[in-house]
Coordinates of C-alpha atoms in Angstrom, one line a residue:
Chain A
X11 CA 14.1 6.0 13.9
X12 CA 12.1 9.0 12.4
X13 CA 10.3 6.4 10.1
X14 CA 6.2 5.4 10.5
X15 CA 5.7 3.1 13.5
X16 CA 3.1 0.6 14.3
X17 CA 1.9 -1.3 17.5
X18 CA 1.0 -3.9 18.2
X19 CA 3.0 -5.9 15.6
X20 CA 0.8 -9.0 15.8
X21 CA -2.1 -9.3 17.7
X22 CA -4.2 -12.5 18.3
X23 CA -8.1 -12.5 19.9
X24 CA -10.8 -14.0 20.4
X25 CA -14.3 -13.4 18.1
X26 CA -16.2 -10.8 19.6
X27 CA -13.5 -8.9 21.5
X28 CA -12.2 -5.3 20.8
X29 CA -8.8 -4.8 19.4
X30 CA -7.1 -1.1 18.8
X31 CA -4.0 -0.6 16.7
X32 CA -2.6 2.9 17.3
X33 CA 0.0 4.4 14.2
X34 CA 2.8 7.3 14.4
X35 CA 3.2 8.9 11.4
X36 CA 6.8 10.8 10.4
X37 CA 6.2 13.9 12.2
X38 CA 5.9 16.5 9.2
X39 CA 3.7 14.5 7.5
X40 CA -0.2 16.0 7.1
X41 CA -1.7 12.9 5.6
X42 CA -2.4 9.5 7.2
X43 CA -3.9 6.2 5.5
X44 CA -4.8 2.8 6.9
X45 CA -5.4 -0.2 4.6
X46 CA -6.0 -3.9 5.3
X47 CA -4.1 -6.2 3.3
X48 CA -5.5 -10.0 3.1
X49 CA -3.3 -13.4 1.4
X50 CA -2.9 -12.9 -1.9
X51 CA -4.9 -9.5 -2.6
X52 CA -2.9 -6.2 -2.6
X53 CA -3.7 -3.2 0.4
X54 CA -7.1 -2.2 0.2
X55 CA -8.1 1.6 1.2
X56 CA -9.8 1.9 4.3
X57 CA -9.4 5.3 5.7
X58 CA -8.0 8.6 5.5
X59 CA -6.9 11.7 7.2
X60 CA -5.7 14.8 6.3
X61 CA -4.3 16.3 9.8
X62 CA -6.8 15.7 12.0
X63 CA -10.0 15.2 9.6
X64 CA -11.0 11.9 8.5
X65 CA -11.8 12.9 4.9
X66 CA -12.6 9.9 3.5
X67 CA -13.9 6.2 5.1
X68 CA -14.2 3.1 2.8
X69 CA -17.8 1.7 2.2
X70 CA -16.4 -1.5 2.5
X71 CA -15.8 -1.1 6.2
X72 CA -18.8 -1.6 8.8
X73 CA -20.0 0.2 11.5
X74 CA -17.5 -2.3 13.9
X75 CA -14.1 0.1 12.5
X76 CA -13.3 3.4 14.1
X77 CA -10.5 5.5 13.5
X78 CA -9.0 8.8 15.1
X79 CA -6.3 11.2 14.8
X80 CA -6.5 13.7 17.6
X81 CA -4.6 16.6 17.4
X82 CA -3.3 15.2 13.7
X83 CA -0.5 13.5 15.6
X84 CA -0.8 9.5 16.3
X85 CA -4.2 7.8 14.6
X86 CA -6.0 4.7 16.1
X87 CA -8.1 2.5 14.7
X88 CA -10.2 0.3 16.5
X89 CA -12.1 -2.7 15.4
X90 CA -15.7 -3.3 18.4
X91 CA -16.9 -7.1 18.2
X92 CA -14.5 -8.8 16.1
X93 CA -14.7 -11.4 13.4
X94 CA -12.8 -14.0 12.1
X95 CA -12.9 -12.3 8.8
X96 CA -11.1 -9.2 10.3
X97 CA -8.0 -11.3 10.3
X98 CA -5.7 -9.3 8.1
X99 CA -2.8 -7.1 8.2
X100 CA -3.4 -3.7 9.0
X101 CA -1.1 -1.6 7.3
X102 CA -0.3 2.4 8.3
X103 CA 1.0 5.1 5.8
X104 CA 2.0 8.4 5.9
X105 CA 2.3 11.1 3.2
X106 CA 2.9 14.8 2.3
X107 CA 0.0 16.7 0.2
X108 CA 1.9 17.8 -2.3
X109 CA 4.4 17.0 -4.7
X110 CA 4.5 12.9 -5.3
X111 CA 2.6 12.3 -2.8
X112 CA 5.1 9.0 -2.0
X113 CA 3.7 7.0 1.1
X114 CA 5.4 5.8 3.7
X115 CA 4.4 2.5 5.2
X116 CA 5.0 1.3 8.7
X117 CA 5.7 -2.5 8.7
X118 CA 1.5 -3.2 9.8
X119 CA 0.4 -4.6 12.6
X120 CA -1.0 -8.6 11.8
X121 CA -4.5 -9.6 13.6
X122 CA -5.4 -12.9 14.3
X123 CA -9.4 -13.2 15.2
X124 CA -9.9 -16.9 16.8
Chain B
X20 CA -13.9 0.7 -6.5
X21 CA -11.3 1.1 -9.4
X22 CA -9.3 -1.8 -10.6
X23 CA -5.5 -1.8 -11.2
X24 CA -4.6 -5.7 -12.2
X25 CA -1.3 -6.9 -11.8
X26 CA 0.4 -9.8 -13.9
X27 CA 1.8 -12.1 -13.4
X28 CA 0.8 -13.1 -9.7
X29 CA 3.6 -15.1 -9.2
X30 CA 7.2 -14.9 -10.7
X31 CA 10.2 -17.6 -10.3
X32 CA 13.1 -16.8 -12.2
X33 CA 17.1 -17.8 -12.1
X34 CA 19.6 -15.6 -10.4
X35 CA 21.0 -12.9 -14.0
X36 CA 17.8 -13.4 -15.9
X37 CA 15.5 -10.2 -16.7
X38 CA 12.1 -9.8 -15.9
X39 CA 9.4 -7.8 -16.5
X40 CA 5.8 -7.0 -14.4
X41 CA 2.9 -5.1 -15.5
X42 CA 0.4 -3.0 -13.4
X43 CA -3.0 -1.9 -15.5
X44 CA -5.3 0.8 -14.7
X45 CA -8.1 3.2 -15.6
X46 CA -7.1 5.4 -18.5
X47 CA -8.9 8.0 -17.2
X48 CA -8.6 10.9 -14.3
X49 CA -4.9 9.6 -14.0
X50 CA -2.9 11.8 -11.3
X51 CA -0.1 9.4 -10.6
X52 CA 1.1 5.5 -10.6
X53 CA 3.7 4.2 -7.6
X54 CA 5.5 1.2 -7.8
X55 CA 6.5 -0.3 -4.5
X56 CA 8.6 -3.0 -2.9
X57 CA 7.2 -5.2 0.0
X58 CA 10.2 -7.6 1.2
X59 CA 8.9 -10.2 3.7
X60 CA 8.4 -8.7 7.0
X61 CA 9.3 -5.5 6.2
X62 CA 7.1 -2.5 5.4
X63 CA 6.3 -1.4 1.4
X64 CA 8.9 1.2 0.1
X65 CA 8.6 3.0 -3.2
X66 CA 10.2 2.1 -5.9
X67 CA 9.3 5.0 -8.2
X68 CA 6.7 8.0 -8.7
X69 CA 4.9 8.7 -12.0
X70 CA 3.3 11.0 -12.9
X71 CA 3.3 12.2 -16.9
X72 CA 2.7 10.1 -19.7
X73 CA 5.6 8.6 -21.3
X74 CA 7.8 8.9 -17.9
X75 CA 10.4 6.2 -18.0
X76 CA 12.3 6.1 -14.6
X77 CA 15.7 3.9 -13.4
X78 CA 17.2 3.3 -10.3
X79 CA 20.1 0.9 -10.6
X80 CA 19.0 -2.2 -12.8
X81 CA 15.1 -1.3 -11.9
X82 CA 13.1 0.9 -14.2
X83 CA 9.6 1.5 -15.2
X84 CA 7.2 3.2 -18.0
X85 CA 4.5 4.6 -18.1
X86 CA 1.4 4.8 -20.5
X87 CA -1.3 7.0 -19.2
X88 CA -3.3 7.1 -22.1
X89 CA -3.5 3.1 -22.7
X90 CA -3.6 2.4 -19.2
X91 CA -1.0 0.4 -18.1
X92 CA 3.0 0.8 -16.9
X93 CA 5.9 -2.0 -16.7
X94 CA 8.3 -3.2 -14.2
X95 CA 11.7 -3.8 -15.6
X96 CA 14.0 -6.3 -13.3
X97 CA 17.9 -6.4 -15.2
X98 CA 20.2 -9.5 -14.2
X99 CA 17.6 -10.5 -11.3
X100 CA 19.4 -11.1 -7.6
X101 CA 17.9 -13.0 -4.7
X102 CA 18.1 -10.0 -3.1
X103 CA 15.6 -8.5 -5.8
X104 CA 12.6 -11.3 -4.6
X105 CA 9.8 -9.1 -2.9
X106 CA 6.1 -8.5 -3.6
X107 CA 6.2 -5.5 -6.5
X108 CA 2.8 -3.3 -5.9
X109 CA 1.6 -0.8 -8.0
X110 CA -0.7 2.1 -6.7
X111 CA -2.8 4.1 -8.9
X112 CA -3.8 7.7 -7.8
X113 CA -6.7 9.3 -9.4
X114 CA -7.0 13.2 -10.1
X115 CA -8.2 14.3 -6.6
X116 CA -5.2 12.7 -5.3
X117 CA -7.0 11.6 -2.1
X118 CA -6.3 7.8 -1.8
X119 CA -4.5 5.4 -3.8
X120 CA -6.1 2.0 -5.5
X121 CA -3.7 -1.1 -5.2
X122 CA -2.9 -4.0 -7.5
X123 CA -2.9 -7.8 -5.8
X124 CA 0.9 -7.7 -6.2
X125 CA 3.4 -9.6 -8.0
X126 CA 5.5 -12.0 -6.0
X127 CA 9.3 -12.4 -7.5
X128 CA 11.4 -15.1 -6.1
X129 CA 14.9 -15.3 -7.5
X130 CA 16.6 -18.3 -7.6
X131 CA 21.0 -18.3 -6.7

C-alpha cells in the first residue's frame, strides 16, 4: 500500500499525559498537512510542511502541539499535557506543489483524552 | 480564518432520487475549490479539483460547478445509491496555495 498511513489509529489517555501521532506521507509527495477534525465541524488547518520546513502553524493551536518532519520523510505531531478538549481526530494529508494540488488523506488517527 | 459554509448539514434521501449540496466561499483570492468524499471509517478522497470559473466537472452520476466570482460551487448526486451516503467536504484554496479552508461537511444517507 503506497497510500498515506497513520499510527496509532485510536488512541485513548489520560488528562495531562503526552500523546504523539507519527504520519507517512506517499513517498514523492513534498507537502504534508495535519488537521483536527471535531463532531460535526469539518477538518480544521493545523500545520504545514513543505519538505522538511514547517511553513505555516495555526494560531489556533497552543504551545502544548509540536510537529516535525525530519529529513521531509515521516512528520510527528505531539500533543505535551493533554486535555479533554484535544479529543478529536487527527487527520494526515499529503500533496504535490504543483498542479491541483489534490490531498491525500490517511484515515486519522482518533484521541480520546479521559 | 476564512469561512466556506456548507448546506445542508444533513441530507436523507430515497435510493434513485437526485440531490444537490452546496459549498460557499470567499469570492476573493480564489486559487482552487476540492470536493471530497469521507465514507465512515475511511480516509477523505477527492471527488474533483477546480480551479477556473465556470468549470463544470462529472465523474459517473457526480458532478459539480463552479462560480468563482459569486462564491459558491454545487454538488450534483444523479439516481442516489446507498453506496453514495458519505460526508461531502468542500476545501477552498486561496491564491498562495498554502493550506486549504474546510466546510463542516454535508452528511448524505441514502435510503434502499
Amino acid at each position: 500500500d503506497t497510500g498515506v498511513s497513520q499510527d496509532p489509529r485510536h488512541k485513548i489517555t489520560k488528562r495531562g499525559q503526552n500523546v504523539t501521532f507519527r504520519c507517512d506521507p506517499i513517498s514523492e509527495h513534498n507537502r504534508l498537512y495535519w488537521y483536527r477534525q471535531t463532531l460535526g465541524q469539518g477538518p480544521e488547518f493545523l500545520t504545514y510542511f513543505q519538505n522538511e520546513a514547517q511553513l505555516e502553524k495555526s494560531r489556533l493551536l497552543s504551545d502544548r502541539f509540536s510537529a516535525e518532519r525530519p529529513k521531509g520523510s515521516f512528520s510527528t505531531l505531539e500533543i505535551q499535557r493533554t486535555e479533554q478538549g484535544d479529543s478529536a481526530m487527527y487527520l494526515c494529508a499529503s500533496s504535490l506543489d504543483t498542479g491541483s494540488g489534490e490531498l491525500f488523506f490517511g484515515e486519522g488517527s482518533r484521541l480520546t483524552v479521559l | 480564518i476564512l469561512n466556506v459554509e456548507q448546506s445542508p448539514q444533513s441530507l436523507h434521501v430515497q435510493e434513485g432520487d437526485s440531490t444537490n449540496f452546496t459549498c460557499s466561499f470567499p469570492s476573493s483570492n480564489f486559487y482552487a475549490l476540492h470536493w471530497y468524499r469521507w465514507e465512515t471509517a475511511k480516509s477523505p478522497e477527492a471527488l474533483f479539483v477546480m480551479t477556473l470559473n465556470g468549470d463544470e466537472k462529472k465523474k459517473g452520476r457526480i458532478s459539480a460547478t463552479l462560480n468563482t466570482k459569486e462564491g459558491y460551487s454545487y454538488l450534483y448526486i444523479k439516481g442516489s445509491q446507498p453506496e453514495d451516503s458519505a460526508t461531502y467536504l468542500c476545501a477552498f484554496c486561496e491564491y498562495n496555495f498554502n493550506k486549504f479552508y474546510f466546510g463542516s461537511g454535508t452528511k448524505l444517507n441514502v435510503k434502499p
